[in-house]
CSV table of C-alpha atoms in Angstrom, one decimal:
chain,number,residue,atom,x,y,z
A,265,MET,CA,25.1,-31.6,255.8
A,266,SER,CA,25.2,-29.1,258.6
A,267,THR,CA,24.9,-29.9,262.3
A,268,VAL,CA,23.1,-28.0,265.1
A,269,THR,CA,24.6,-27.5,268.5
A,270,ALA,CA,23.0,-26.5,271.7
A,271,PRO,CA,23.4,-22.8,272.7
A,272,GLY,CA,26.6,-22.2,274.7
A,273,THR,CA,28.4,-25.3,273.6
A,274,ARG,CA,31.4,-25.3,271.3
A,275,SER,CA,31.3,-27.1,268.0
A,276,PRO,CA,33.7,-30.0,267.7
A,277,ALA,CA,36.8,-29.1,265.7
A,278,PRO,CA,36.6,-30.4,262.2
A,279,ALA,CA,38.7,-33.4,261.5
A,280,ARG,CA,41.9,-32.5,259.8
A,281,PRO,CA,42.5,-34.1,256.4
A,282,ARG,CA,45.0,-36.8,256.6
A,283,THR,CA,48.3,-35.6,255.1
A,284,ARG,CA,49.9,-38.0,252.6
A,285,LEU,CA,53.5,-37.8,251.3
A,286,ASP,CA,53.6,-36.6,247.7
A,287,TRP,CA,53.6,-39.5,245.3
A,288,ARG,CA,56.8,-38.3,243.7
A,289,LEU,CA,58.6,-38.7,247.0
A,290,ARG,CA,57.2,-42.1,247.5
A,291,PHE,CA,58.1,-43.1,243.9
A,292,GLY,CA,61.7,-42.0,244.6
A,293,GLY,CA,61.8,-43.8,247.9
A,294,LEU,CA,60.6,-47.0,246.2
A,295,SER,CA,63.2,-46.7,243.5
A,296,LEU,CA,65.9,-46.4,246.2
A,297,ILE,CA,64.6,-49.3,248.3
A,298,TRP,CA,64.5,-51.7,245.3
A,299,GLY,CA,67.7,-50.3,243.8
A,300,PHE,CA,69.6,-51.0,247.1
A,301,SER,CA,68.0,-54.5,247.4
A,302,PHE,CA,70.7,-56.0,245.2
A,303,LEU,CA,73.5,-54.5,247.4
A,304,LEU,CA,71.7,-55.9,250.5
A,305,ILE,CA,71.5,-59.4,248.9
A,306,LYS,CA,75.2,-59.3,248.2
A,307,ILE,CA,76.0,-58.3,251.9
A,308,GLY,CA,73.6,-61.0,253.1
A,309,THR,CA,75.2,-63.8,251.2
A,310,GLU,CA,78.6,-62.9,252.8
A,311,GLY,CA,77.3,-64.3,256.0
A,312,TYR,CA,74.5,-66.7,255.1
A,313,ALA,CA,73.6,-69.2,252.5
A,314,PRO,CA,71.4,-68.0,249.7
A,315,PHE,CA,68.3,-70.0,250.9
A,316,GLN,CA,68.9,-68.6,254.4
A,317,VAL,CA,69.0,-65.0,253.0
A,318,THR,CA,65.8,-65.6,251.1
A,319,LEU,CA,64.0,-67.2,254.1
A,320,GLY,CA,65.0,-64.3,256.3
A,321,ARG,CA,63.9,-61.8,253.6
A,322,LEU,CA,60.5,-63.4,253.4
A,323,LEU,CA,60.1,-63.7,257.2
A,324,PHE,CA,60.7,-60.0,257.7
A,325,GLY,CA,58.6,-59.0,254.7
A,326,THR,CA,55.7,-61.2,255.9
A,327,ALA,CA,55.9,-59.6,259.4
A,328,VAL,CA,55.5,-56.1,257.9
A,329,LEU,CA,52.5,-57.1,255.8
A,330,ALA,CA,51.0,-59.0,258.8
A,331,ALA,CA,51.3,-55.8,260.9
A,332,ALA,CA,49.7,-53.7,258.1
A,333,MET,CA,46.8,-56.2,257.8
A,334,ALA,CA,46.3,-56.1,261.6
A,335,VAL,CA,46.2,-52.3,261.5
A,336,LYS,CA,43.7,-52.2,258.7
A,337,ARG,CA,41.8,-55.2,260.1
A,338,GLU,CA,42.2,-57.2,256.9
A,339,ARG,CA,41.6,-60.9,256.8
A,340,LEU,CA,43.4,-63.6,254.8
A,341,PRO,CA,41.5,-64.8,251.7
A,342,ARG,CA,39.4,-67.9,252.0
A,343,GLY,CA,38.9,-70.8,249.7
A,344,GLY,CA,41.1,-73.7,248.8
A,345,ARG,CA,41.2,-72.7,245.1
A,346,VAL,CA,42.4,-69.2,245.9
A,347,TRP,CA,45.1,-70.6,248.2
A,348,GLY,CA,46.2,-73.1,245.6
A,349,HIS,CA,46.7,-70.4,243.0
A,350,LEU,CA,48.4,-68.2,245.5
A,351,ALA,CA,50.9,-71.0,246.3
A,352,VAL,CA,51.9,-71.1,242.6
A,353,ALA,CA,52.1,-67.3,242.5
A,354,ALA,CA,54.3,-67.3,245.7
A,355,PHE,CA,56.7,-69.7,244.0
A,356,PHE,CA,57.1,-67.7,240.8
A,357,LEU,CA,56.9,-64.2,242.3
A,358,ASN,CA,58.8,-64.6,245.5
A,359,ALA,CA,60.4,-68.0,246.5
A,360,LEU,CA,62.0,-68.7,243.1
A,361,PRO,CA,63.3,-65.3,242.0
A,362,PHE,CA,64.5,-64.3,245.4
A,363,SER,CA,66.5,-67.5,245.7
A,364,LEU,CA,67.9,-67.3,242.2
A,365,PHE,CA,69.1,-63.7,242.7
A,366,ALA,CA,70.7,-64.7,246.0
A,367,TYR,CA,72.5,-67.6,244.4
A,368,SER,CA,73.5,-65.5,241.4
A,369,GLU,CA,75.2,-62.9,243.6
A,370,LEU,CA,77.6,-65.5,244.9
A,371,THR,CA,79.5,-65.2,241.6
A,372,ILE,CA,78.3,-62.0,239.9
A,373,PRO,CA,78.3,-58.3,241.0
A,374,SER,CA,75.2,-56.8,242.4
A,375,THR,CA,75.3,-54.3,239.5
A,376,LEU,CA,74.9,-57.0,237.0
A,377,ALA,CA,72.1,-58.6,239.0
A,378,GLY,CA,70.2,-55.3,239.1
A,379,ILE,CA,70.5,-54.9,235.3
A,380,CYS,CA,69.3,-58.4,234.7
A,381,ASN,CA,66.3,-57.6,236.8
A,382,ALA,CA,65.4,-54.8,234.2
A,383,THR,CA,64.9,-57.5,231.6
A,384,SER,CA,61.6,-58.6,233.2
A,385,PRO,CA,59.4,-56.4,230.9
A,386,LEU,CA,61.2,-57.9,227.9
A,387,TRP,CA,60.4,-61.4,229.1
A,388,GLY,CA,56.9,-60.3,229.9
A,389,MET,CA,56.2,-59.2,226.4
A,390,ALA,CA,57.7,-62.3,224.9
A,391,LEU,CA,55.6,-64.5,227.1
A,392,SER,CA,52.4,-62.5,226.5
A,393,LEU,CA,52.6,-63.2,222.8
A,394,VAL,CA,51.9,-66.9,223.7
A,395,ALA,CA,49.9,-66.7,226.9
A,396,LEU,CA,47.7,-63.6,226.5
A,397,SER,CA,45.9,-63.6,223.2
A,398,GLU,CA,44.2,-60.3,224.0
A,399,ASP,CA,47.6,-58.6,224.4
A,400,ARG,CA,48.4,-57.9,220.7
A,401,PRO,CA,51.9,-56.5,220.1
A,402,THR,CA,52.6,-53.5,217.8
A,403,ARG,CA,55.6,-52.8,215.7
A,404,VAL,CA,56.9,-50.4,218.3
A,405,ARG,CA,56.7,-53.1,221.0
A,406,PHE,CA,58.4,-55.7,218.7
A,407,ALA,CA,61.2,-53.2,218.1
A,408,GLY,CA,61.5,-52.7,221.8
A,409,LEU,CA,61.8,-56.4,222.4
A,410,GLY,CA,64.6,-56.7,219.9
A,411,LEU,CA,66.4,-53.6,221.2
A,412,GLY,CA,66.1,-54.8,224.8
A,413,PHE,CA,67.8,-58.1,224.1
A,414,LEU,CA,70.5,-56.3,222.0
A,415,GLY,CA,71.1,-54.4,225.2
A,416,VAL,CA,71.4,-57.6,227.2
A,417,LEU,CA,74.1,-58.9,224.7
A,418,THR,CA,75.9,-55.5,225.1
A,419,VAL,CA,75.9,-55.8,228.9
A,420,LEU,CA,77.3,-59.3,228.6
A,421,GLY,CA,79.9,-58.4,226.0
A,422,ALA,CA,78.7,-61.1,223.6
A,423,TRP,CA,81.2,-60.1,220.9
A,424,GLN,CA,84.0,-60.7,223.4
A,425,GLY,CA,82.8,-64.2,224.2
A,426,PHE,CA,81.3,-63.1,227.5
A,427,HIS,CA,84.9,-62.7,228.8
A,428,GLY,CA,85.1,-62.1,232.5
A,429,LEU,CA,81.5,-63.0,233.4
A,430,ASP,CA,80.3,-66.0,235.3
A,431,ALA,CA,77.9,-67.8,233.0
A,432,THR,CA,76.0,-69.7,235.7
A,433,GLY,CA,75.5,-66.6,237.9
A,434,THR,CA,74.3,-64.5,235.0
A,435,ALA,CA,72.0,-67.2,233.8
A,436,LEU,CA,70.5,-67.5,237.3
A,437,ALA,CA,69.8,-63.7,237.4
A,438,LEU,CA,68.2,-63.8,234.0
A,439,LEU,CA,66.0,-66.8,235.1
A,440,ALA,CA,65.0,-64.8,238.2
A,441,SER,CA,63.9,-61.9,236.0
A,442,LEU,CA,62.0,-64.3,233.8
A,443,SER,CA,60.2,-65.8,236.8
A,444,TYR,CA,58.4,-62.5,237.6
A,445,PRO,CA,56.3,-62.2,234.3
A,446,ILE,CA,55.5,-65.9,234.5
A,447,GLY,CA,54.0,-65.3,237.9
A,448,TRP,CA,52.1,-62.2,236.9
A,449,ILE,CA,50.6,-63.8,233.8
A,450,TYR,CA,49.5,-66.7,236.0
A,451,VAL,CA,48.0,-64.3,238.5
A,452,ARG,CA,46.2,-62.5,235.8
A,453,ARG,CA,44.7,-65.7,234.4
A,454,THR,CA,43.7,-67.3,237.7
A,455,LEU,CA,43.2,-64.7,240.4
A,456,ALA,CA,41.6,-61.8,238.7
A,457,GLY,CA,38.3,-60.8,240.3
A,458,THR,CA,38.5,-62.8,243.5
A,459,GLY,CA,37.1,-59.9,245.5
A,460,ASN,CA,40.0,-59.9,248.0
A,461,SER,CA,42.1,-56.8,248.6
A,462,HIS,CA,45.6,-56.5,247.3
A,463,LEU,CA,46.9,-56.4,250.8
A,464,SER,CA,45.1,-59.6,251.8
A,465,MET,CA,46.3,-61.4,248.7
A,466,THR,CA,49.9,-60.3,248.9
A,467,GLY,CA,50.0,-61.1,252.6
A,468,ALA,CA,48.8,-64.6,251.9
A,469,GLN,CA,51.2,-64.9,249.0
A,470,LEU,CA,54.3,-63.9,251.1
A,471,LEU,CA,53.1,-66.2,253.9
A,472,LEU,CA,53.0,-69.2,251.5
A,473,ALA,CA,56.4,-68.3,250.0
A,474,THR,CA,57.8,-68.2,253.6
A,475,VAL,CA,56.4,-71.7,254.2
A,476,GLN,CA,58.0,-72.9,251.0
A,477,LEU,CA,61.4,-71.6,251.9
A,478,ALA,CA,61.0,-72.9,255.5
A,479,VAL,CA,60.7,-76.4,254.1
A,480,VAL,CA,63.5,-76.1,251.5
A,481,THR,CA,66.1,-74.3,253.5
A,482,PRO,CA,66.9,-76.9,256.2
A,483,LEU,CA,67.2,-79.6,253.4
A,484,PHE,CA,69.9,-77.7,251.4
A,485,SER,CA,71.4,-75.1,253.8
A,486,GLY,CA,70.8,-76.3,257.3
A,487,PHE,CA,71.0,-73.7,260.1
A,488,PRO,CA,73.7,-70.9,260.4
A,489,ALA,CA,76.7,-72.0,262.4
A,490,HIS,CA,77.0,-68.5,264.0
A,491,VAL,CA,75.3,-65.1,263.8
A,492,SER,CA,76.9,-62.6,261.4
A,493,TRP,CA,75.4,-59.3,262.5
A,494,VAL,CA,76.0,-57.1,259.5
A,495,PRO,CA,74.7,-59.6,257.0
A,496,LEU,CA,71.7,-60.2,259.3
A,497,LEU,CA,70.9,-56.5,259.4
A,498,ALA,CA,71.1,-56.5,255.6
A,499,VAL,CA,68.7,-59.4,255.4
A,500,ALA,CA,66.3,-57.6,257.9
A,501,ALA,CA,66.4,-54.4,255.8
A,502,LEU,CA,65.9,-56.4,252.6
A,503,GLY,CA,62.8,-58.1,254.0
A,504,ALA,CA,61.2,-55.3,256.0
A,505,LEU,CA,61.9,-52.5,253.5
A,506,GLY,CA,62.6,-54.2,250.1
A,507,THR,CA,59.8,-56.8,250.4
A,508,GLY,CA,57.3,-55.6,253.0
A,509,LEU,CA,57.2,-51.8,253.0
A,510,ALA,CA,58.0,-51.6,249.2
A,511,VAL,CA,54.8,-53.6,248.4
A,512,LEU,CA,52.7,-51.3,250.5
A,513,VAL,CA,54.2,-48.2,248.8
A,514,GLN,CA,53.8,-49.8,245.4
A,515,TYR,CA,50.1,-50.5,245.8
A,516,GLY,CA,49.6,-47.0,247.1
A,517,LEU,CA,51.2,-45.6,244.0
A,518,VAL,CA,49.2,-47.8,241.7
A,519,ALA,CA,46.0,-46.7,243.3
A,520,GLU,CA,47.0,-43.0,243.1
A,521,VAL,CA,48.8,-42.5,239.8
A,522,GLY,CA,47.9,-45.7,238.0
A,523,PRO,CA,50.0,-48.8,237.0
A,524,THR,CA,51.6,-47.3,234.0
A,525,THR,CA,53.3,-44.5,236.0
A,526,ALA,CA,54.0,-46.8,239.0
A,527,GLN,CA,55.7,-49.4,237.0
A,528,MET,CA,58.2,-46.9,235.7
A,529,VAL,CA,60.1,-47.5,238.9
A,530,THR,CA,61.6,-50.5,237.1
A,531,TYR,CA,63.7,-48.2,234.9
A,532,PHE,CA,65.3,-46.5,237.9
A,533,ILE,CA,66.3,-49.7,239.8
A,534,PRO,CA,69.3,-50.7,237.7
A,535,VAL,CA,70.7,-47.2,237.8
A,536,ILE,CA,70.5,-47.1,241.6
A,537,ALA,CA,71.8,-50.7,241.9
A,538,THR,CA,74.8,-49.9,239.7
A,539,ALA,CA,75.6,-46.7,241.6
A,540,ALA,CA,75.3,-48.5,244.9
A,541,GLY,CA,77.4,-51.4,243.9
A,542,VAL,CA,80.2,-49.3,242.5
A,543,ALA,CA,80.2,-46.6,245.3
A,544,ILE,CA,79.7,-48.8,248.3
A,545,LEU,CA,80.9,-52.3,247.4
A,546,GLY,CA,83.7,-51.1,245.0
A,547,GLU,CA,82.5,-53.3,242.2
A,548,SER,CA,84.2,-52.8,238.9
A,549,LEU,CA,82.3,-51.3,235.9
A,550,ARG,CA,83.1,-51.9,232.3
A,551,TRP,CA,81.8,-49.5,229.6
A,552,THR,CA,79.5,-52.3,228.3
A,553,THR,CA,77.5,-52.3,231.5
A,554,PRO,CA,76.1,-48.8,231.6
A,555,VAL,CA,75.7,-48.6,227.8
A,556,GLY,CA,74.0,-52.0,227.6
A,557,ALA,CA,71.8,-51.0,230.6
A,558,VAL,CA,70.6,-47.9,228.8
A,559,ILE,CA,69.7,-50.0,225.7
A,560,VAL,CA,67.9,-52.5,227.9
A,561,LEU,CA,65.8,-49.8,229.5
A,562,ALA,CA,65.0,-48.1,226.2
A,563,GLY,CA,63.8,-51.5,224.8
A,564,ALA,CA,61.8,-52.3,228.0
A,565,ALA,CA,60.1,-48.9,227.8
A,566,LEU,CA,59.1,-49.5,224.2
A,567,THR,CA,57.6,-52.8,225.0
A,568,GLN,CA,55.2,-51.0,227.4
A,569,VAL,CA,53.8,-48.7,224.7
A,570,ARG,CA,50.2,-49.7,224.2
A,571,ARG,CA,48.1,-49.3,221.1
A,572,GLY,CA,46.5,-45.8,221.1
A,573,ALA,CA,48.5,-44.6,224.1
């Protein structure tokens, strides 16, 4: 549509298109942020109790999403039913896995925690066989499931009797990775089609997870006796970047390139977590760790192959 201006007046300059960072750069940035999250958890637990680390992470992450909602003038969702389901989602997607990873890294390296995180797609497929009748598996996906768990056994050195690994810490990290698909399946079955934006729903979810940890933390951890600045900065970065900003970047990627491409970030996280743990924290690396991680990632990738893709 054209506009007509009065003689002798200057037409207003056309609005410049809003420049947006290329999705590949955002994809790489998201991989780095989530890959370094396990290192930040490790540093955080050196100065604070695991529940304190998780509570701080959620506080900073919720603050970032609250600021984004204020800028976009988004409102929190309404309805008791929605908030009830969001409370369950907050527990399985945030409060529980964040806490389990923090406790696991008291006794296992951040590299192993990052690799355990990569098993989430494997758990997701196994659970979908029971919970999602419309999600029918193929032979390729079954093969991926078996290959992925073979990779887990390789990482753990099962034929050596799990020598040198803390069984409790490893189990906690694997339970944390199991918690994510439980939460996503629950969300898919209860919160699909609510009409609320992703930003609004995620902001409410993080807020509820923060409340849950605010109740639990004083009961089990109390309050810090003193302020440890380096661990505190690690927790702040973990929350603001790894929980708040990362969610915003992730949803932008899903909207632009689709969920299939966006979720491939999962396969870069253990690589970055391993490199960061070895290079920065000086964590030891046995040959079974990288070899098993490659097998886990290959299996996880096969479980995502859909019929007719």
